[in-house]
mmCIF file of C-alpha atoms in Angstrom:
data_model
loop_
_atom_site.group_PDB
_atom_site.id
_atom_site.type_symbol
_atom_site.label_atom_id
_atom_site.label_comp_id
_atom_site.label_asym_id
_atom_site.label_seq_id
_atom_site.Cartn_x
_atom_site.Cartn_y
_atom_site.Cartn_z
ATOM 1 C CA MET A 1 115.172 154.904 -2.268
ATOM 2 C CA ASN A 2 112.974 154.561 0.974
ATOM 3 C CA ARG A 3 113.615 153.186 4.582
ATOM 4 C CA ASP A 4 112.415 149.911 4.004
ATOM 5 C CA MET A 5 114.340 149.479 0.620
ATOM 6 C CA ARG A 6 117.728 150.390 2.517
ATOM 7 C CA LEU A 7 117.065 147.580 5.268
ATOM 8 C CA LEU A 8 115.997 145.050 2.886
ATOM 9 C CA ILE A 9 119.419 145.486 0.970
ATOM 10 C CA PHE A 10 121.390 145.384 4.465
ATOM 11 C CA VAL A 11 119.579 142.276 5.505
ATOM 12 C CA SER A 12 120.106 140.894 1.710
ATOM 13 C CA TRP A 13 123.726 141.489 2.117
ATOM 14 C CA LEU A 14 124.070 139.381 5.434
ATOM 15 C CA PHE A 15 121.826 136.728 4.381
ATOM 16 C CA GLY A 16 123.695 136.679 1.168
ATOM 17 C CA TYR A 17 127.548 136.466 3.099
ATOM 18 C CA ALA A 18 125.824 133.401 5.264
ATOM 19 C CA SER A 19 124.176 131.549 2.259
ATOM 20 C CA GLY A 20 127.616 131.592 0.203
ATOM 21 C CA ALA A 21 129.569 130.180 3.025
ATOM 22 C CA TYR A 22 127.029 127.370 3.389
ATOM 23 C CA GLU A 23 127.199 126.722 -0.243
ATOM 24 C CA VAL A 24 130.860 125.810 -0.472
ATOM 25 C CA LEU A 25 130.870 124.693 3.301
ATOM 26 C CA PHE A 26 128.125 122.044 3.228
ATOM 27 C CA PRO A 27 129.346 119.873 0.137
ATOM 28 C CA LEU A 28 132.726 119.923 1.298
ATOM 29 C CA TYR A 29 131.691 118.726 4.898
ATOM 30 C CA LEU A 30 129.600 115.939 3.042
ATOM 31 C CA ASP A 31 132.639 114.943 1.308
ATOM 32 C CA TRP A 32 134.913 115.285 4.387
ATOM 33 C CA LEU A 33 132.219 112.706 6.137
ATOM 34 C CA GLY A 34 132.752 110.342 3.087
ATOM 35 C CA ILE A 35 129.370 110.471 1.697
ATOM 36 C CA SER A 36 129.402 109.189 -1.832
ATOM 37 C CA PHE A 37 127.864 111.138 -4.861
ATOM 38 C CA SER A 38 125.136 108.973 -5.104
ATOM 39 C CA ASP A 39 124.011 109.396 -1.608
ATOM 40 C CA MET A 40 124.574 113.371 -2.046
ATOM 41 C CA GLY A 41 121.987 113.228 -4.828
ATOM 42 C CA ILE A 42 119.646 111.118 -2.983
ATOM 43 C CA LEU A 43 120.222 113.709 0.021
ATOM 44 C CA PHE A 44 119.458 116.876 -1.984
ATOM 45 C CA GLY A 45 116.701 115.242 -4.196
ATOM 46 C CA VAL A 46 114.670 114.305 -1.299
ATOM 47 C CA THR A 47 115.404 117.957 0.396
ATOM 48 C CA ALA A 48 114.013 119.389 -3.067
ATOM 49 C CA ALA A 49 110.758 117.189 -2.842
ATOM 50 C CA VAL A 50 109.971 117.929 0.821
ATOM 51 C CA ILE A 51 110.381 121.733 0.135
ATOM 52 C CA LEU A 52 108.079 121.638 -3.105
ATOM 53 C CA LEU A 53 105.172 120.534 -0.569
ATOM 54 C CA PHE A 54 105.411 123.981 1.075
ATOM 55 C CA ASN A 55 105.581 126.643 -1.380
ATOM 56 C CA VAL A 56 102.491 127.007 -2.841
ATOM 57 C CA ALA A 57 100.975 127.347 0.666
ATOM 58 C CA ILE A 58 103.372 129.776 1.924
ATOM 59 C CA GLY A 59 102.827 131.941 -1.236
ATOM 60 C CA SER A 60 98.969 132.012 -0.603
ATOM 61 C CA LYS A 61 99.269 132.533 2.923
ATOM 62 C CA SER A 62 101.412 135.530 2.437
ATOM 63 C CA ASP A 63 98.839 137.100 0.435
ATOM 64 C CA VAL A 64 96.483 137.342 3.723
ATOM 65 C CA VAL A 65 98.885 137.649 6.460
ATOM 66 C CA GLY A 66 101.761 139.507 4.726
ATOM 67 C CA ARG A 67 105.359 138.785 3.727
ATOM 68 C CA LYS A 68 107.356 139.736 6.898
ATOM 69 C CA ILE A 69 106.476 137.013 9.017
ATOM 70 C CA PHE A 70 107.722 134.326 6.365
ATOM 71 C CA TYR A 71 110.890 136.222 5.596
ATOM 72 C CA ALA A 72 111.687 136.345 9.287
ATOM 73 C CA VAL A 73 111.082 132.577 9.462
ATOM 74 C CA GLY A 74 113.411 131.839 6.869
ATOM 75 C CA LEU A 75 116.064 133.929 8.138
ATOM 76 C CA ALA A 76 115.678 132.036 11.830
ATOM 77 C CA LEU A 77 115.688 128.720 10.338
ATOM 78 C CA CYS A 78 118.674 129.001 8.283
ATOM 79 C CA GLY A 79 120.637 130.507 11.264
ATOM 80 C CA ILE A 80 119.337 127.246 13.447
ATOM 81 C CA VAL A 81 120.584 124.954 10.587
ATOM 82 C CA ASN A 82 124.279 126.593 10.418
ATOM 83 C CA LEU A 83 124.442 126.333 14.230
ATOM 84 C CA LEU A 84 123.464 122.682 14.243
ATOM 85 C CA VAL A 85 125.388 121.105 11.052
ATOM 86 C CA PRO A 86 128.882 120.231 12.983
ATOM 87 C CA PHE A 87 127.343 118.606 15.684
ATOM 88 C CA PHE A 88 125.794 115.942 13.269
ATOM 89 C CA ARG A 89 127.441 113.371 11.025
ATOM 90 C CA ARG A 90 125.268 110.762 9.855
ATOM 91 C CA LEU A 91 123.661 110.826 6.518
ATOM 92 C CA TRP A 92 120.167 110.747 7.719
ATOM 93 C CA GLU A 93 121.101 113.637 10.092
ATOM 94 C CA SER A 94 122.593 115.483 7.150
ATOM 95 C CA VAL A 95 119.134 114.950 5.142
ATOM 96 C CA LEU A 96 117.377 116.407 8.074
ATOM 97 C CA LEU A 97 119.470 119.449 8.258
ATOM 98 C CA SER A 98 119.599 120.066 4.573
ATOM 99 C CA ILE A 99 115.601 120.023 4.353
ATOM 100 C CA GLY A 100 115.843 122.461 7.118
ATOM 101 C CA HIS A 101 118.259 124.650 5.254
ATOM 102 C CA SER A 102 116.506 124.377 2.244
ATOM 103 C CA GLY A 103 113.149 125.093 3.283
ATOM 104 C CA ALA A 104 114.283 128.170 5.047
ATOM 105 C CA THR A 105 115.953 129.587 2.153
ATOM 106 C CA SER A 106 112.784 128.772 -0.014
ATOM 107 C CA ILE A 107 110.390 130.290 2.251
ATOM 108 C CA ARG A 108 112.429 133.313 2.193
ATOM 109 C CA ALA A 109 112.888 133.117 -1.600
ATOM 110 C CA THR A 110 109.216 132.683 -2.010
ATOM 111 C CA VAL A 111 108.176 136.016 -0.449
ATOM 112 C CA HIS A 112 111.521 138.096 -1.538
ATOM 113 C CA ASN A 113 110.665 139.157 -4.885
ATOM 114 C CA VAL A 114 106.942 139.629 -4.262
ATOM 115 C CA LEU A 115 107.917 141.938 -1.361
ATOM 116 C CA LEU A 116 110.383 143.798 -3.375
ATOM 117 C CA PHE A 117 107.733 144.133 -6.203
ATOM 118 C CA GLU A 118 105.483 145.521 -3.843
ATOM 119 C CA LEU A 119 107.716 148.311 -2.561
ATOM 120 C CA THR A 120 108.611 149.136 -5.955
ATOM 121 C CA ARG A 121 106.134 148.644 -8.786
ATOM 122 C CA LYS A 122 107.194 150.327 -11.712
ATOM 123 C CA ALA A 123 111.125 150.370 -10.799
ATOM 124 C CA PHE A 124 110.977 146.357 -10.260
ATOM 125 C CA VAL A 125 113.815 145.690 -12.629
ATOM 126 C CA SER A 126 115.842 148.194 -11.239
ATOM 127 C CA ALA A 127 115.206 147.376 -7.395
ATOM 128 C CA TYR A 128 115.822 143.515 -8.491
ATOM 129 C CA SER A 129 119.038 144.336 -9.968
ATOM 130 C CA ARG A 130 120.137 146.334 -6.862
ATOM 131 C CA VAL A 131 119.039 144.228 -4.084
ATOM 132 C CA ASN A 132 119.778 140.963 -5.453
ATOM 133 C CA GLY A 133 122.956 142.129 -6.934
ATOM 134 C CA THR A 134 124.170 143.083 -3.550
ATOM 135 C CA GLU A 135 122.734 139.762 -1.913
ATOM 136 C CA TYR A 136 124.972 137.726 -4.901
ATOM 137 C CA PHE A 137 127.987 140.069 -4.392
ATOM 138 C CA ALA A 138 128.017 139.253 -0.540
ATOM 139 C CA GLN A 139 127.469 135.655 -1.328
ATOM 140 C CA ALA A 140 130.697 136.000 -3.321
ATOM 141 C CA LEU A 141 132.376 137.095 -0.107
ATOM 142 C CA GLY A 142 130.939 134.540 1.736
ATOM 143 C CA LEU A 143 132.149 131.724 -0.413
ATOM 144 C CA LEU A 144 135.398 133.196 -0.480
ATOM 145 C CA GLY A 145 135.471 134.066 3.480
ATOM 146 C CA ALA A 146 134.236 130.449 4.151
ATOM 147 C CA GLY A 147 137.156 128.974 2.469
ATOM 148 C CA LEU A 148 139.579 131.149 3.957
ATOM 149 C CA ILE A 149 138.143 130.516 7.692
ATOM 150 C CA LEU A 150 137.983 126.839 6.973
ATOM 151 C CA ALA A 151 141.639 126.740 5.930
ATOM 152 C CA ALA A 152 142.657 128.416 9.153
ATOM 153 C CA THR A 153 140.011 127.271 11.731
ATOM 154 C CA SER A 154 137.458 124.279 11.291
ATOM 155 C CA PHE A 155 133.939 123.505 9.789
ATOM 156 C CA SER A 156 132.611 124.397 13.377
ATOM 157 C CA THR A 157 134.043 127.856 13.303
ATOM 158 C CA ALA A 158 132.847 128.327 9.873
ATOM 159 C CA PHE A 159 129.322 127.325 10.259
ATOM 160 C CA MET A 160 128.841 129.148 13.501
ATOM 161 C CA LEU A 161 130.035 132.433 12.372
ATOM 162 C CA SER A 162 127.431 132.133 9.501
ATOM 163 C CA SER A 163 124.622 131.277 11.930
ATOM 164 C CA ALA A 164 125.851 134.523 14.044
ATOM 165 C CA ILE A 165 125.362 136.624 10.945
ATOM 166 C CA LEU A 166 121.984 135.350 10.321
ATOM 167 C CA PHE A 167 120.576 135.854 13.624
ATOM 168 C CA ALA A 168 121.878 139.416 13.366
ATOM 169 C CA ALA A 169 120.246 139.837 10.144
ATOM 170 C CA LEU A 170 116.876 138.606 11.663
ATOM 171 C CA LEU A 171 117.054 140.913 14.730
ATOM 172 C CA VAL A 172 117.814 144.112 12.029
ATOM 173 C CA PHE A 173 114.797 142.956 9.781
ATOM 174 C CA LEU A 174 112.178 142.135 12.820
ATOM 175 C CA LEU A 175 112.829 145.399 14.461
ATOM 176 C CA GLY A 176 113.636 147.608 11.375
ATOM 177 C CA PHE A 177 111.180 146.717 8.174
ATOM 178 C CA ARG A 178 107.564 147.931 8.373
ATOM 179 C CA GLU A 179 105.224 145.971 6.082
ATOM 180 C CA GLY A 180 101.814 147.638 4.797
ATOM 181 C CA ARG A 181 98.968 145.459 4.204
ATOM 182 C CA THR A 182 98.681 143.018 1.429
ATOM 183 C CA VAL A 183 96.003 143.399 -1.296
ATOM 184 C CA ALA A 184 94.173 140.325 -0.149
ATOM 185 C CA VAL A 185 93.978 141.805 3.353
ATOM 186 C CA ALA A 186 93.209 145.075 2.442
ATOM 187 C CA GLU A 187 90.489 143.963 0.097
ATOM 188 C CA GLY A 188 89.245 140.948 2.206
ATOM 189 C CA ARG A 189 90.176 138.306 -0.416
ATOM 190 C CA GLY A 190 92.458 135.858 1.246
ATOM 191 C CA ARG A 191 90.777 132.900 0.082
ATOM 192 C CA GLY A 192 93.574 130.215 0.024
ATOM 193 C CA PRO A 193 95.218 128.598 -3.002
ATOM 194 C CA ASN A 194 93.182 127.567 -6.063
ATOM 195 C CA VAL A 195 94.419 125.579 -8.795
ATOM 196 C CA TYR A 196 94.062 128.395 -11.908
ATOM 197 C CA LEU A 197 97.132 129.720 -13.479
ATOM 198 C CA PRO A 198 97.309 132.082 -16.152
ATOM 199 C CA ARG A 199 98.470 130.576 -19.286
ATOM 200 C CA GLU A 200 101.677 132.727 -19.627
ATOM 201 C CA LEU A 201 102.937 131.575 -16.444
ATOM 202 C CA LYS A 202 102.129 127.871 -16.872
ATOM 203 C CA ILE A 203 104.616 128.329 -19.567
ATOM 204 C CA PHE A 204 107.156 129.994 -17.437
ATOM 205 C CA ALA A 205 106.500 127.133 -14.931
ATOM 206 C CA ALA A 206 107.309 124.385 -17.632
ATOM 207 C CA SER A 207 110.429 126.167 -18.665
ATOM 208 C CA GLY A 208 111.556 126.873 -14.907
ATOM 209 C CA LEU A 209 110.924 123.055 -14.245
ATOM 210 C CA ILE A 210 112.966 122.122 -17.061
ATOM 211 C CA MET A 211 115.621 124.744 -16.141
ATOM 212 C CA ALA A 212 115.990 123.928 -12.624
ATOM 213 C CA ALA A 213 116.864 120.130 -13.624
ATOM 214 C CA GLY A 214 119.571 121.492 -15.929
ATOM 215 C CA PHE A 215 120.756 124.193 -13.567
ATOM 216 C CA GLY A 216 120.977 121.378 -10.561
ATOM 217 C CA CYS A 217 123.123 119.322 -12.770
ATOM 218 C CA SER A 218 125.989 121.774 -12.822
ATOM 219 C CA HIS A 219 125.263 123.897 -9.754
ATOM 220 C CA GLY A 220 124.641 123.307 -5.925
ATOM 221 C CA PHE A 221 126.733 120.458 -4.426
ATOM 222 C CA MET A 222 128.197 119.501 -8.095
ATOM 223 C CA THR A 223 130.117 122.897 -8.783
ATOM 224 C CA PRO A 224 132.753 122.597 -6.216
ATOM 225 C CA LEU A 225 133.130 118.637 -6.449
ATOM 226 C CA PHE A 226 133.365 119.195 -10.234
ATOM 227 C CA PHE A 227 136.468 121.426 -10.115
ATOM 228 C CA VAL A 228 137.985 118.844 -7.176
ATOM 229 C CA LYS A 229 137.582 115.851 -8.736
ATOM 230 C CA LYS A 230 138.263 117.004 -12.393
ATOM 231 C CA PHE A 231 141.352 119.203 -11.869
ATOM 232 C CA GLY A 232 142.501 118.084 -8.400
ATOM 233 C CA ALA A 233 141.692 121.408 -6.796
ATOM 234 C CA ASP A 234 142.289 122.200 -3.318
ATOM 235 C CA GLN A 235 139.666 123.832 -0.781
ATOM 236 C CA GLU A 236 141.206 127.222 -1.067
ATOM 237 C CA THR A 237 141.330 127.392 -5.235
ATOM 238 C CA VAL A 238 137.686 126.166 -4.829
ATOM 239 C CA SER A 239 136.325 128.696 -2.834
ATOM 240 C CA LEU A 240 138.056 131.225 -5.152
ATOM 241 C CA ILE A 241 136.433 129.583 -8.117
ATOM 242 C CA LEU A 242 133.032 129.756 -6.559
ATOM 243 C CA THR A 243 133.676 133.500 -5.266
ATOM 244 C CA LEU A 244 134.691 134.339 -8.907
ATOM 245 C CA HIS A 245 131.485 132.547 -10.139
ATOM 246 C CA ARG A 246 129.335 134.668 -7.976
ATOM 247 C CA LEU A 247 130.925 137.806 -8.672
ATOM 248 C CA SER A 248 130.388 137.152 -12.357
ATOM 249 C CA TYR A 249 126.755 137.177 -11.542
ATOM 250 C CA ALA A 250 126.492 139.771 -8.970
ATOM 251 C CA VAL A 251 128.443 142.682 -10.476
ATOM 252 C CA PRO A 252 126.808 142.637 -13.721
ATOM 253 C CA LEU A 253 123.337 142.121 -11.974
ATOM 254 C CA ILE A 254 123.853 145.334 -10.076
ATOM 255 C CA PHE A 255 123.689 147.081 -13.474
ATOM 256 C CA ALA A 256 121.261 144.904 -15.156
ATOM 257 C CA ASP A 257 118.778 147.635 -15.144
ATOM 258 C CA LYS A 258 120.813 149.692 -17.357
ATOM 259 C CA VAL A 259 121.807 147.076 -19.851
ATOM 260 C CA LEU A 260 118.292 146.102 -20.490
ATOM 261 C CA ALA A 261 117.307 149.749 -20.921
ATOM 262 C CA LEU A 262 119.870 149.824 -23.632
ATOM 263 C CA LEU A 263 118.272 146.741 -25.282
ATOM 264 C CA ARG A 264 114.875 148.012 -25.025
ATOM 265 C CA ARG A 265 114.123 147.776 -28.708
ATOM 266 C CA HIS A 266 114.230 143.978 -28.140
ATOM 267 C CA SER A 267 111.511 142.336 -26.132
ATOM 268 C CA LEU A 268 112.245 141.096 -22.544
ATOM 269 C CA LYS A 269 111.091 137.506 -23.980
ATOM 270 C CA SER A 270 113.933 137.485 -26.593
ATOM 271 C CA ILE A 271 116.464 138.566 -24.293
ATOM 272 C CA VAL A 272 115.691 135.880 -22.141
ATOM 273 C CA ILE A 273 115.477 133.184 -24.693
ATOM 274 C CA THR A 274 118.845 134.325 -26.177
ATOM 275 C CA LEU A 275 120.630 134.422 -23.168
ATOM 276 C CA MET A 276 119.267 131.391 -21.404
ATOM 277 C CA THR A 277 120.724 129.454 -24.898
ATOM 278 C CA TYR A 278 124.036 130.823 -24.647
ATOM 279 C CA GLN A 279 123.959 129.807 -20.962
ATOM 280 C CA GLY A 280 123.229 126.465 -22.051
ATOM 281 C CA VAL A 281 125.910 126.234 -24.493
ATOM 282 C CA SER A 282 128.803 127.735 -22.464
ATOM 283 C CA ILE A 283 128.010 125.133 -19.581
ATOM 284 C CA ALA A 284 128.308 122.162 -22.117
ATOM 285 C CA ILE A 285 131.584 123.541 -23.311
ATOM 286 C CA VAL A 286 133.173 123.347 -20.022
ATOM 287 C CA ALA A 287 132.885 119.481 -20.118
ATOM 288 C CA PHE A 288 135.247 119.342 -22.933
ATOM 289 C CA ILE A 289 138.035 121.747 -21.570
ATOM 290 C CA PRO A 290 141.033 119.529 -19.855
ATOM 291 C CA SER A 291 142.494 122.527 -17.871
ATOM 292 C CA LEU A 292 141.451 124.268 -14.803
ATOM 293 C CA LEU A 293 142.163 128.222 -15.701
ATOM 294 C CA PRO A 294 140.267 127.978 -19.276
ATOM 295 C CA ALA A 295 137.471 125.806 -17.934
ATOM 296 C CA THR A 296 136.816 128.401 -14.986
ATOM 297 C CA ALA A 297 136.849 131.233 -17.656
ATOM 298 C CA VAL A 298 134.094 129.797 -19.886
ATOM 299 C CA PHE A 299 132.018 128.450 -16.702
ATOM 300 C CA VAL A 300 131.690 132.025 -15.193
ATOM 301 C CA THR A 301 130.532 133.554 -18.703
ATOM 302 C CA HIS A 302 127.026 131.946 -18.247
ATOM 303 C CA ASP A 303 126.277 134.119 -15.582
ATOM 304 C CA LEU A 304 128.700 137.182 -16.666
ATOM 305 C CA LEU A 305 127.125 137.323 -19.966
ATOM 306 C CA ALA A 306 123.709 135.559 -19.468
ATOM 307 C CA ALA A 307 122.070 134.974 -16.233
ATOM 308 C CA ALA A 308 122.713 138.257 -14.597
ATOM 309 C CA PHE A 309 120.523 139.919 -17.416
ATOM 310 C CA TRP A 310 118.041 137.223 -18.335
ATOM 311 C CA SER A 311 117.021 136.673 -14.676
ATOM 312 C CA PRO A 312 115.743 140.187 -13.701
ATOM 313 C CA ALA A 313 113.913 140.373 -17.053
ATOM 314 C CA GLN A 314 112.079 137.046 -16.381
ATOM 315 C CA SER A 315 111.300 137.855 -12.939
ATOM 316 C CA ALA A 316 109.730 140.889 -14.265
ATOM 317 C CA LEU A 317 107.694 139.276 -16.717
ATOM 318 C CA ILE A 318 106.476 136.673 -14.327
ATOM 319 C CA GLN A 319 105.217 139.336 -11.916
ATOM 320 C CA SER A 320 103.594 141.217 -14.914
ATOM 321 C CA PHE A 321 101.504 138.089 -15.527
ATOM 322 C CA CYS A 322 100.684 137.355 -11.709
ATOM 323 C CA ARG A 323 96.732 138.506 -10.572
ATOM 324 C CA GLU A 324 97.247 141.475 -7.985
ATOM 325 C CA GLU A 325 95.013 139.938 -5.572
ATOM 326 C CA ARG A 326 97.090 136.541 -5.755
ATOM 327 C CA ARG A 327 100.599 137.782 -6.397
ATOM 328 C CA GLY A 328 102.096 135.570 -3.835
ATOM 329 C CA ALA A 329 100.056 132.397 -4.771
ATOM 330 C CA ASP A 330 100.537 132.835 -8.530
ATOM 331 C CA SER A 331 104.326 133.582 -7.857
ATOM 332 C CA SER A 332 104.896 130.825 -5.757
ATOM 333 C CA LYS A 333 102.925 128.265 -7.951
ATOM 334 C CA VAL A 334 105.316 128.957 -10.747
ATOM 335 C CA GLY A 335 108.242 128.695 -8.227
ATOM 336 C CA SER A 336 107.086 125.371 -6.948
ATOM 337 C CA ILE A 337 106.302 123.800 -10.374
ATOM 338 C CA SER A 338 109.882 124.777 -11.444
ATOM 339 C CA SER A 339 111.137 123.389 -8.333
ATOM 340 C CA ILE A 340 109.938 120.080 -9.579
ATOM 341 C CA GLY A 341 112.893 119.889 -11.687
ATOM 342 C CA GLY A 342 115.167 120.638 -8.684
ATOM 343 C CA ILE A 343 113.930 117.251 -7.480
ATOM 344 C CA ALA A 344 115.359 115.035 -10.196
ATOM 345 C CA ALA A 345 118.563 117.092 -10.819
ATOM 346 C CA PRO A 346 120.397 115.948 -7.658
ATOM 347 C CA PHE A 347 119.735 112.252 -8.313
ATOM 348 C CA LEU A 348 120.491 112.892 -11.951
ATOM 349 C CA ALA A 349 123.757 114.695 -11.429
ATOM 350 C CA GLY A 350 124.868 112.255 -8.916
ATOM 351 C CA LEU A 351 124.169 109.446 -11.118
ATOM 352 C CA LEU A 352 126.057 110.721 -14.006
ATOM 353 C CA ALA A 353 128.866 111.943 -12.142
ATOM 354 C CA THR A 354 129.529 108.525 -11.056
ATOM 355 C CA LEU A 355 130.023 107.458 -14.695
ATOM 356 C CA ASP A 356 132.065 110.366 -15.743
ATOM 357 C CA ILE A 357 132.538 113.724 -13.808
ATOM 358 C CA ASN A 358 131.860 115.711 -17.377
ATOM 359 C CA PHE A 359 128.391 114.237 -17.824
ATOM 360 C CA PRO A 360 126.449 116.585 -15.251
ATOM 361 C CA PHE A 361 127.859 119.740 -17.171
ATOM 362 C CA LEU A 362 126.966 118.258 -20.670
ATOM 363 C CA ALA A 363 123.430 117.627 -19.280
ATOM 364 C CA SER A 364 123.140 120.645 -17.847
ATOM 365 C CA GLY A 365 123.932 122.458 -21.059
ATOM 366 C CA ALA A 366 121.425 120.678 -23.285
ATOM 367 C CA ILE A 367 118.552 120.785 -20.650
ATOM 368 C CA THR A 368 118.933 124.749 -20.318
ATOM 369 C CA VAL A 369 118.660 125.288 -23.845
ATOM 370 C CA LEU A 370 115.445 123.288 -24.331
ATOM 371 C CA ALA A 371 113.975 125.354 -21.072
ATOM 372 C CA ALA A 372 114.859 128.296 -23.261
ATOM 373 C CA LEU A 373 113.100 127.191 -26.642
ATOM 374 C CA ILE A 374 110.131 126.150 -24.554
ATOM 375 C CA LEU A 375 109.304 130.142 -23.835
ATOM 376 C CA LEU A 376 108.847 130.629 -27.616
ATOM 377 C CA LEU A 377 105.313 129.268 -27.055
ATOM 378 C CA ILE A 378 104.439 132.890 -24.821
#
């Protein structure tokens, strides 16, 4: 493992802790402010719509100027938003802050896996498992730490600690990471985005769009609020549940390359479809479980037994179909088209939750199964 990979793991660890803390803090902060489910749906939906406008341009531009600058901007903006959140309490202010945080996270995500692929190539699945598994493990610590800090202090203290961690990550990354030239720069082919996308990537994009709609119905702001409203869980309990949720993804993801190697007689496509289908079924079942402990146990299996393995397999497939000189653009187009589903998801989740708190999870499961079946077209 080279120096840049070790540094990327460390930065991902710091970012993971801060983003995990934000994931539990922000929805609870909105609930504390008295913002309704429907308003939360509008808030997160508007956020997703705005972010969609930037992803393709960022991916294309990174093919020309490199990935480092965008990665750094993402870290910086996340730090600024965490610092500002406690000082703003109106809905429209929360919308702007949510757009800022999601935009920053999206900027980093747009270049993260591309950067990882360019550092590792044939060892991408292994690198994806290690780096992203480490990040999600740190997110679990952030989810737990945020709940404990919030219980002992205040929203302001918890958000400011996350901000300090993000600025530390930014400093380490700027001073330590050394980026080589991208293919587009090296070959003088940075021409800006075009509309073409290989057929296989179009199918991944369509599946991703549907998957994002399903994912958003049971994740994001809805996850902590589901356990609060359905089971009466307190902040500490919700923080613990979200920690288990994240660990159930992070720990197996670290070893996903070894598990996928054992399954090598099966194609990556078949693995992705099968495990995505299980994920949808398991999430839908949660809606029918009346008790907190069994509902939590079933809920975490969608990551423990499925997402931790299909996500690196899917990422490897997407990267394999990207054109070399337009890897950032192709990858970001798939992500951008997929994120359209994320625009609808908060609106749908908020609407369904006002009818019955179980409905978002039922919808999430059904939509996820549909997203899996679309990949049969590849």
